[in-house]
Short mmCIF file of C-alpha atoms in Angstrom, two decimals:
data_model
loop_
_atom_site.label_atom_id
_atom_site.label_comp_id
_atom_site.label_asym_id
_atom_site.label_seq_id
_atom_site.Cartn_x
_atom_site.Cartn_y
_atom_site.Cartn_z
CA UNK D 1 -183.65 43.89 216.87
CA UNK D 2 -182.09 40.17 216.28
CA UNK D 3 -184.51 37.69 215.45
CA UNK D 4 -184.50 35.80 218.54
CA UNK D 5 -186.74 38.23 219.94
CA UNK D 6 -189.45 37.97 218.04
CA UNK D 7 -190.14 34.44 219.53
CA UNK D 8 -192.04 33.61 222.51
CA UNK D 9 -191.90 30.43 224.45
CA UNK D 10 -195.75 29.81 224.55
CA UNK D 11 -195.82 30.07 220.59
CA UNK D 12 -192.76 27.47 220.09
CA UNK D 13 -192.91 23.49 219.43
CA UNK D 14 -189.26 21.95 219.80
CA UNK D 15 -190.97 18.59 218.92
CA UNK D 16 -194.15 18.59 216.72
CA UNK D 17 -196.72 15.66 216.33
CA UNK D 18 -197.80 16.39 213.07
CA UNK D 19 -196.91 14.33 210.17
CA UNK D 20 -197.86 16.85 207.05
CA UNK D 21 -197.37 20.67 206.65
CA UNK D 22 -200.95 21.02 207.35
CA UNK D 23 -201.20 19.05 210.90
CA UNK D 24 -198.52 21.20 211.46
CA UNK D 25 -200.73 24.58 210.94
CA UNK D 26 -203.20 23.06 212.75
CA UNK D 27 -200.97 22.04 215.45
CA UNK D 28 -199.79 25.29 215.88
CA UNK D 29 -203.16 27.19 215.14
CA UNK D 30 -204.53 25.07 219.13
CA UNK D 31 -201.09 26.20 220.43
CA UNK D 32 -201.89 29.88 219.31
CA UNK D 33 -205.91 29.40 220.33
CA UNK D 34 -204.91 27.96 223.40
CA UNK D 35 -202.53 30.94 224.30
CA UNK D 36 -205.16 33.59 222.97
CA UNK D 37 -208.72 32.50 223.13
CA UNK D 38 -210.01 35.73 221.49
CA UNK D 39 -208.40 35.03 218.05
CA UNK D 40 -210.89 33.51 215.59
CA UNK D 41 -208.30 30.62 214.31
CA UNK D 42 -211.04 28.98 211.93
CA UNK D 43 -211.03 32.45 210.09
CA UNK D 44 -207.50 32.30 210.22
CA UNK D 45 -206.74 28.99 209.24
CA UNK D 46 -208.63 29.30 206.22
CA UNK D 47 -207.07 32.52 205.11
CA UNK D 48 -203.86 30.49 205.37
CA UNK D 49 -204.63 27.68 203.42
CA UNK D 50 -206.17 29.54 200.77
CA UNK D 51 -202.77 31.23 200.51
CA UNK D 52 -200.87 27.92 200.53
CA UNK D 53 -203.36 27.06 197.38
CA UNK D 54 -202.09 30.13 195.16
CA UNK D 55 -198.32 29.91 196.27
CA UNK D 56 -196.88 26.81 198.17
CA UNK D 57 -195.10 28.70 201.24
CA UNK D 58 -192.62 25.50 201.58
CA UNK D 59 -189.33 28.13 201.21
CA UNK D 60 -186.85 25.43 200.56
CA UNK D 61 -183.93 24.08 203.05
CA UNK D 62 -186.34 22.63 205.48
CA UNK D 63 -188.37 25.71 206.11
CA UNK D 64 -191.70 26.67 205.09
CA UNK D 65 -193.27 30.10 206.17
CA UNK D 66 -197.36 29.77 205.87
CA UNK D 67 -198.41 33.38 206.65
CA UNK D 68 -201.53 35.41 206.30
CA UNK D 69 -202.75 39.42 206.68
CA UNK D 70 -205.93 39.27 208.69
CA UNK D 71 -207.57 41.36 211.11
CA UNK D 72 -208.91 38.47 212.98
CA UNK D 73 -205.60 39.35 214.80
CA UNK D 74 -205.36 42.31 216.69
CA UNK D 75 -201.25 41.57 216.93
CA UNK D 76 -198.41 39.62 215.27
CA UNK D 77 -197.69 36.34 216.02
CA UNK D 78 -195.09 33.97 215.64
CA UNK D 79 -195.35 30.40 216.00
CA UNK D 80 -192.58 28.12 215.35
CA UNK D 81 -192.49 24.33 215.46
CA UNK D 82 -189.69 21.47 214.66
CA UNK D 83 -190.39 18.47 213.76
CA UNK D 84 -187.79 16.41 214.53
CA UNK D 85 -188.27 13.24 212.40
CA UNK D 86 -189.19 15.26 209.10
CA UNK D 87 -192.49 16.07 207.23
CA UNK D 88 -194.15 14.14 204.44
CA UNK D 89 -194.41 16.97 202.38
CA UNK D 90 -192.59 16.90 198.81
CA UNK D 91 -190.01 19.74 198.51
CA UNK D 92 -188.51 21.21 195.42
CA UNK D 93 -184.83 20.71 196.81
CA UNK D 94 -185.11 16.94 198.71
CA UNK D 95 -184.86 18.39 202.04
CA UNK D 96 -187.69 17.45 204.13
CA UNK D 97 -189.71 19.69 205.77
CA UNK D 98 -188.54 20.35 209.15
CA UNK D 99 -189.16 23.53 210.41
CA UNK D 100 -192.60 25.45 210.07
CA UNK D 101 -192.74 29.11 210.99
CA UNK D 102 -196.04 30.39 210.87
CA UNK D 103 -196.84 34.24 211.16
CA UNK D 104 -199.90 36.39 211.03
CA UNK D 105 -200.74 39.51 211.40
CA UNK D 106 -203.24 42.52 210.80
CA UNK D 107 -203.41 43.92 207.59
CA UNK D 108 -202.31 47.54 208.81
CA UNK D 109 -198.95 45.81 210.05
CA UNK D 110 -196.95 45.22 207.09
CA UNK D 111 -193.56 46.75 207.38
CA UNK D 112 -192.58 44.81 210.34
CA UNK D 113 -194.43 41.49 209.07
CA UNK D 114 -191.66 41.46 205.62
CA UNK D 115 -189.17 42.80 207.47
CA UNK D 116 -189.93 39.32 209.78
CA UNK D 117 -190.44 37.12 206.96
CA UNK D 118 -186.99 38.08 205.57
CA UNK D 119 -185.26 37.57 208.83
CA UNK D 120 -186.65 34.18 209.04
CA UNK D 121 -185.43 33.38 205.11
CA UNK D 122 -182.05 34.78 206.43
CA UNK D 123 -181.89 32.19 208.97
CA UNK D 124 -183.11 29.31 206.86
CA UNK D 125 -180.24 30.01 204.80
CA UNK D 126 -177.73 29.84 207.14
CA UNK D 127 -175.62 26.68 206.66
CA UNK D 128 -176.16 24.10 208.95
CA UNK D 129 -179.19 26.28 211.37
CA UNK D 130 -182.01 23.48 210.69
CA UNK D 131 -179.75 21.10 212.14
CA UNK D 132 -179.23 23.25 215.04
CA UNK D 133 -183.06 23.57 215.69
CA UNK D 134 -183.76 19.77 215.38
CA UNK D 135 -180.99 19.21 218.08
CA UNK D 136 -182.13 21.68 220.20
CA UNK D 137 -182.96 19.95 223.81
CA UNK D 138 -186.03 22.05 224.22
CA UNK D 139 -188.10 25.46 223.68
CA UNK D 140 -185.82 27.79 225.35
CA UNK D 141 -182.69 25.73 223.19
CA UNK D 142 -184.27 26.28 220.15
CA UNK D 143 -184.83 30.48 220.75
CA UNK D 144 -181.35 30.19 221.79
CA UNK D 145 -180.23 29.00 218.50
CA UNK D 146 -182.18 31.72 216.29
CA UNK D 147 -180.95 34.03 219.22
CA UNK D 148 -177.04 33.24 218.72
CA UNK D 149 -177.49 33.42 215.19
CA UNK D 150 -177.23 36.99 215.09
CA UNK D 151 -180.01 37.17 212.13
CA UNK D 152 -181.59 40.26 212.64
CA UNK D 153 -184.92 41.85 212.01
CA UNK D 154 -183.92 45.25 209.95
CA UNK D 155 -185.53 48.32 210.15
CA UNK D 156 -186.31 48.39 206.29
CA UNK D 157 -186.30 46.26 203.64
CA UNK D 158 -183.61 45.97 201.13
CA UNK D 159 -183.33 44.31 197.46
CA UNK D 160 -181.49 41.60 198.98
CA UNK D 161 -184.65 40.59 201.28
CA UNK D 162 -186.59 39.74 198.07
CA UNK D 163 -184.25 39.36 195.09
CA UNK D 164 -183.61 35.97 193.75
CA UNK D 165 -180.85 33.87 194.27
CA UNK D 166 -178.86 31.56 192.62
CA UNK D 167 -180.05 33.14 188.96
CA UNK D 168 -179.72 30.74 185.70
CA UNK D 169 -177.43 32.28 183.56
CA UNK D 170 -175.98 31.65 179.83
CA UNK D 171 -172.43 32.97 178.24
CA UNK D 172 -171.38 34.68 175.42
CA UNK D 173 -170.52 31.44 173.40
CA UNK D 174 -173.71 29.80 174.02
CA UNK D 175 -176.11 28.80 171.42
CA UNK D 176 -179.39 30.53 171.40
CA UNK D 177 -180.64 26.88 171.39
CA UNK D 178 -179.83 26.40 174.69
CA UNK D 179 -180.67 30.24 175.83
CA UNK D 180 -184.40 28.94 174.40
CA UNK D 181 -184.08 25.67 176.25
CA UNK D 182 -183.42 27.40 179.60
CA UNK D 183 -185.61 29.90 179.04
CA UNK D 184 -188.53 26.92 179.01
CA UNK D 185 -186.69 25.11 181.78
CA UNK D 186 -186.75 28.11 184.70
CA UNK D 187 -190.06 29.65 183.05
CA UNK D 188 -187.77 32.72 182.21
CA UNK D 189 -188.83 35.80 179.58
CA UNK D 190 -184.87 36.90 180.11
CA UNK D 191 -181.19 35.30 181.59
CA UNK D 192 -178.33 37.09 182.55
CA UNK D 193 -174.95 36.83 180.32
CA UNK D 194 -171.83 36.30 182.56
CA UNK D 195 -168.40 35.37 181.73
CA UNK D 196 -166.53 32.20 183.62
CA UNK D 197 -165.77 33.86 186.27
CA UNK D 198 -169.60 35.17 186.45
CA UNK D 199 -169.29 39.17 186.08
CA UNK D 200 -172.47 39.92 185.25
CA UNK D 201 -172.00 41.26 180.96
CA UNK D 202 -175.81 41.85 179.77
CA UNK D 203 -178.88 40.40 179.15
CA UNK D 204 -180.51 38.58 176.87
CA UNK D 205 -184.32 38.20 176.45
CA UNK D 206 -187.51 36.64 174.27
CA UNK D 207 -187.43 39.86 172.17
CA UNK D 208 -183.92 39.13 171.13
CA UNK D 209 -184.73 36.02 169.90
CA UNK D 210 -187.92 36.97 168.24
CA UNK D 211 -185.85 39.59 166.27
CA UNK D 212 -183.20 37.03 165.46
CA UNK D 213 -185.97 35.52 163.28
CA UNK D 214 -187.25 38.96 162.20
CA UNK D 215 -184.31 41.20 161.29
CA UNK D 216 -186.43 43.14 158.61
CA UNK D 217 -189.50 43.35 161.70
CA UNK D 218 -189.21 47.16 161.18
CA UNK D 219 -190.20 46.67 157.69
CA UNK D 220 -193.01 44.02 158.56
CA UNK D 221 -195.29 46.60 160.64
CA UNK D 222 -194.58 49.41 158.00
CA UNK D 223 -196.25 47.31 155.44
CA UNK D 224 -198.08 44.59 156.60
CA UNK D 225 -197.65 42.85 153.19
CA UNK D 226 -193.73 42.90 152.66
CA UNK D 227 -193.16 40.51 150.84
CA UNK D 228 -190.90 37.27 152.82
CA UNK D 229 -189.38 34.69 150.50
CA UNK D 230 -188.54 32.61 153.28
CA UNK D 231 -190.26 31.26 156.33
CA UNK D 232 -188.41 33.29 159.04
CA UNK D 233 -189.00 30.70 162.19
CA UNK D 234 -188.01 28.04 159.95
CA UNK D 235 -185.11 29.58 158.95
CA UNK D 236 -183.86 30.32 162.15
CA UNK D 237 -184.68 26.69 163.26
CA UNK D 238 -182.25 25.89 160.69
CA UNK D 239 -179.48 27.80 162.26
CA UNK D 240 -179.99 28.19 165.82
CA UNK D 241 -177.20 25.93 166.98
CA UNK D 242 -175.03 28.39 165.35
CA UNK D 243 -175.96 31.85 166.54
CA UNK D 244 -174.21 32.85 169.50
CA UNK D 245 -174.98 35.05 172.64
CA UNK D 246 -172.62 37.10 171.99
CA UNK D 247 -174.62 38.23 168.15
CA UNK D 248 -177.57 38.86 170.46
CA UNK D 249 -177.60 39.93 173.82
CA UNK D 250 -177.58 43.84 175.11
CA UNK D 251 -175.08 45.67 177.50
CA UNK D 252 -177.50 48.45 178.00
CA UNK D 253 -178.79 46.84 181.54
CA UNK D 254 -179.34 48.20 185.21
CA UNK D 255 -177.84 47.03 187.94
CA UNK D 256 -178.47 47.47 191.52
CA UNK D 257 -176.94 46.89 194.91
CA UNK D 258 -178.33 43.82 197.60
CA UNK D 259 -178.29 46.82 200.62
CA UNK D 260 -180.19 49.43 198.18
CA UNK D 261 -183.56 50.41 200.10
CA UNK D 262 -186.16 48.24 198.10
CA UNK D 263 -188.57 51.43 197.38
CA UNK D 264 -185.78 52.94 195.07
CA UNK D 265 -185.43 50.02 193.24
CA UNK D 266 -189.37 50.41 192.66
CA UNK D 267 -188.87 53.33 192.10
CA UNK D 268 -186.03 53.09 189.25
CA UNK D 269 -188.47 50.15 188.27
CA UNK D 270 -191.19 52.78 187.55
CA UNK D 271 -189.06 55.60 186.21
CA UNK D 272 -187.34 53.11 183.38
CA UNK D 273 -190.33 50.37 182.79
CA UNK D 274 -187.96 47.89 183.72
CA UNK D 275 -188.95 44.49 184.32
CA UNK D 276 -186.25 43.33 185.91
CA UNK D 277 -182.76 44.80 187.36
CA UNK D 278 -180.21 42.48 188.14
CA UNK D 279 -178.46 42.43 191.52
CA UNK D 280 -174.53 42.78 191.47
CA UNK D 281 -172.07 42.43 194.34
CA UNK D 282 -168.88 43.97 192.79
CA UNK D 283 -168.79 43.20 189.40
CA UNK D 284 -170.52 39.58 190.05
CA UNK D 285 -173.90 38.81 189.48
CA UNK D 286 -175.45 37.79 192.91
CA UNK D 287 -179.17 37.65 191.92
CA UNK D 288 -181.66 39.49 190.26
CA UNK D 289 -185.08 41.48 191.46
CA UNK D 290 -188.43 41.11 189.36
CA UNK D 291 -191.15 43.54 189.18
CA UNK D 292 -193.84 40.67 189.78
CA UNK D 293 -192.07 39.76 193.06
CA UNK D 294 -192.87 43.11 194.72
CA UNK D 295 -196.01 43.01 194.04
CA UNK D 296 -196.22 39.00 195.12
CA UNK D 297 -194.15 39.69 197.95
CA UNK D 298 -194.95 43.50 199.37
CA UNK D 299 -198.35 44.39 197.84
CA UNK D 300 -200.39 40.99 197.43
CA UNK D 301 -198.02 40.24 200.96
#
């Protein structure tokens, strides 16, 4: 089913009056009251912004998908509204905020509700589609354009619907200085090791660098007072513009597929306690999928 068709005219704003994110919710809350008076939108609304308080739903690009699992809705609903001049909002790219989907639905809909939520991020990410919507001439236009996009709403989710894109990444002949430093940077516990022409070689991860300091480790928990004649974090302070990647990082990894069905990749998650399995296209790295985003994305929804 494309995308397209998930819109309805009565539930789209080609030209919004709000000035934040939030008039925009609120804007398009009266639209969605005014269309069906039975749904309680003050329940709703506050469902939403509570989400919004855990997890910003600004997606990036000009888009930002504020959602929420309620059964003060006996249905799913889309609302979409442009705004043609630009939110206020800060956004982690630059781009301002120009496009605000909003979707709910009951909490025993769920496959249909991701599978929508993807389909939307698919669009976002199309190059130059915001542009299209804030040139649309009017409701009907701006369906049109989501409608001769081709995105399509698929009939079950895949890793590529919730694996992360554009992955930092380190090389064999960096330092595990800088592995540290972008480790803090992008809030990562592991990076992917690719070569220059980014085929996807191993990982490497906190642990690695923990043991880097504590070769002997093995000997540390068999006797807790082994003697050290050095400080080992010191000492590897002392040296850590000179170990390499390459003296650290493991080729024992799992990859995975972006069309794979996203329950076997929970599922090989499960079977190998993996945190993480990174996403290849070919040979290159194209992203990677976490454990904590399925439950983010598919069980907290």
């Amino acid at each position: 089913m494309r995308l397209g068709n998930m819109l309805k005219e009565d539930l789209v704003v080609a030209d919004l009056k709000a000035a934040t994110k939030q008039e925009a919710i609120d804007e398009l809350l009266a639209l969605l009251k005014k269309q069906s008076p039975q749904v309680d939108t003050d329940i709703v609304r506050g469902l939403i912004f509570e989400r919004e308080e855990i997890e910003n739903t600004s997606y990036g690009r000009g888009f930002a998908f504020p959602h929420a699992r309620t059964d003060a809705v006996d249905e799913m609903y889309v609302a979409l509204g442009i705004s043609q001049s630009g939110l206020s909002d800060k956004t982690a790219d630059g781009i301002p905020l120009a496009a605000v989907v909003l979707l709910l639905t009951p909490s025993h809909i769920s496959k249909l509700y991701l599978q929508t939520l993807s389909a939307f991020a698919n669009f976002a990410r199309g190059e130059g589609n915001l542009q299209k919507l804030k040139n649309a001439s009017g409701i009907a236009d701006v369906i049109d354009v989501i409608w001769q996009s081709g995105v399509m709403v698929e009939k079950e989710l895949t890793v590529k619907d919730i694996m992360r894109r554009g992955v930092a990444t380190v090389t064999p002949e960096d330092s595990l200085k800088h592995v540290a430093n972008m480790m803090f940077k992008h809030r990562l516990s592991a990076m992917a090791v690719v070569d220059n022409e980014g085929r996807l070689l191993g990982q490497i991860t906190d642990r690695h660098l923990i043991q880097a300091a504590l070769p002997d480790y093995k000997a540390l928990i068999d006797n807790l007072n082994y003697a050290i004649d050095v400080e080992p974090f010191e000492e590897l302070l002392k040296h850590e513009d000179k170990i390499k990647v390459s003296q650290l990082y493991q080729t024992d990894h799992e990859t995975i597929a972006p069309n794979t069905r996203l329950v076997e990749a929970a599922a090989l998650m499960i079977f190998k306690d993996l945190r993480r399995i990174f996403v290849v296209q070919g040979d290159k790295l194209a992203g990677v999928i976490l454990r904590k985003d399925i439950v983010n994305m598919i069980i907290r929804g």
